[in-house]
Amino acid sequence: MKQKEIITPLFMADHQRDDENNVERGVAVKTRPKTKKPSQYRVVLLNDDYTPMDFVIGILVGIFKRSEGEATTIMLAVHKNGVGVCGIYSFEVAETKVGQVMDAAKRAQHPLKCTLEKA
Ligand code: TYC
């Protein structure tokens, strides 16, 4: 969903009240600093032929805080479709989780791959 840009004038120069037309007239000279919602990122797990299913479930429970049931569903979806979403997070959190997955896979010598993509 795209956020609408809202510019709210804080101060008006040459402020005048036009009672006849029931309006306020002036020139907006200052606006609020635009605040943006932080972008969200999908953390995506990729299938391979070698990483044990239990290892993937362990990753989903340990790093993505999924229940055993959710983790099994996600793992089987990745196994079947080739890719699957583990969760959606801010960039910093998504990047950290990708790093944690890649570290765990490397230490266990599994070829499991995990990436992030803009949601
Ligand atoms: N395909 C793997 C197997 O049959 C299991 C697997 C699932 C591996 C998900 C990676 O992201 C993955 N052992």
mmCIF file of N, CA and C and ligand atoms in Angstrom, residues 45-48 51-53 56 75 78-79 112, ligand 1:
data_model
loop_
_atom_site.group_PDB
_atom_site.id
_atom_site.type_symbol
_atom_site.label_atom_id
_atom_site.label_comp_id
_atom_site.label_asym_id
_atom_site.label_seq_id
_atom_site.Cartn_x
_atom_site.Cartn_y
_atom_site.Cartn_z
ATOM 1 N N LEU A 45 13.224 -18.129 2.154
ATOM 2 C CA LEU A 45 14.040 -19.343 2.255
ATOM 3 C C LEU A 45 13.975 -20.061 0.905
ATOM 4 N N LEU A 46 15.112 -20.588 0.461
ATOM 5 C CA LEU A 46 15.165 -21.282 -0.830
ATOM 6 C C LEU A 46 15.319 -22.784 -0.611
ATOM 7 N N ASN A 47 14.697 -23.546 -1.478
ATOM 8 C CA ASN A 47 14.814 -25.002 -1.371
ATOM 9 C C ASN A 47 16.161 -25.479 -1.921
ATOM 10 N N ASP A 48 16.603 -26.606 -1.440
ATOM 11 C CA ASP A 48 17.742 -27.321 -2.026
ATOM 12 C C ASP A 48 17.510 -28.796 -1.761
ATOM 13 N N THR A 51 19.682 -29.981 2.446
ATOM 14 C CA THR A 51 19.446 -29.552 3.840
ATOM 15 C C THR A 51 18.331 -30.409 4.451
ATOM 16 N N PRO A 52 18.594 -31.022 5.615
ATOM 17 C CA PRO A 52 17.555 -31.862 6.227
ATOM 18 C C PRO A 52 16.319 -31.039 6.632
ATOM 19 N N MET A 53 15.158 -31.654 6.466
ATOM 20 C CA MET A 53 13.908 -30.976 6.808
ATOM 21 C C MET A 53 13.904 -30.503 8.261
ATOM 22 N N VAL A 56 15.727 -27.232 8.776
ATOM 23 C CA VAL A 56 14.944 -26.069 8.315
ATOM 24 C C VAL A 56 13.865 -25.717 9.349
ATOM 25 N N MET A 75 8.229 -24.984 5.865
ATOM 26 C CA MET A 75 9.295 -25.827 5.314
ATOM 27 C C MET A 75 8.764 -26.664 4.140
ATOM 28 N N VAL A 78 8.220 -24.549 1.069
ATOM 29 C CA VAL A 78 9.495 -24.252 0.392
ATOM 30 C C VAL A 78 9.969 -25.490 -0.372
ATOM 31 N N HIS A 79 9.865 -26.646 0.272
ATOM 32 C CA HIS A 79 10.273 -27.922 -0.337
ATOM 33 C C HIS A 79 9.503 -28.154 -1.639
ATOM 34 N N LEU A 112 21.760 -24.545 2.594
ATOM 35 C CA LEU A 112 20.563 -23.720 2.737
ATOM 36 C C LEU A 112 20.848 -22.249 2.435
HETATM 37 N N1 TYC B 1 14.325 -30.220 0.089
HETATM 38 C C1 TYC B 1 14.940 -30.530 1.362
HETATM 39 C C2 TYC B 1 14.902 -32.054 1.560
HETATM 40 O O1 TYC B 1 14.184 -32.750 0.857
HETATM 41 C C3 TYC B 1 14.236 -29.857 2.521
HETATM 42 C C4 TYC B 1 14.330 -28.373 2.470
HETATM 43 C C5 TYC B 1 13.217 -27.592 2.732
HETATM 44 C C6 TYC B 1 15.537 -27.735 2.211
HETATM 45 C C7 TYC B 1 13.286 -26.213 2.737
HETATM 46 C C8 TYC B 1 15.611 -26.336 2.181
HETATM 47 O O2 TYC B 1 14.566 -24.248 2.458
HETATM 48 C C9 TYC B 1 14.492 -25.608 2.448
HETATM 49 N N2 TYC B 1 15.649 -32.532 2.539
#
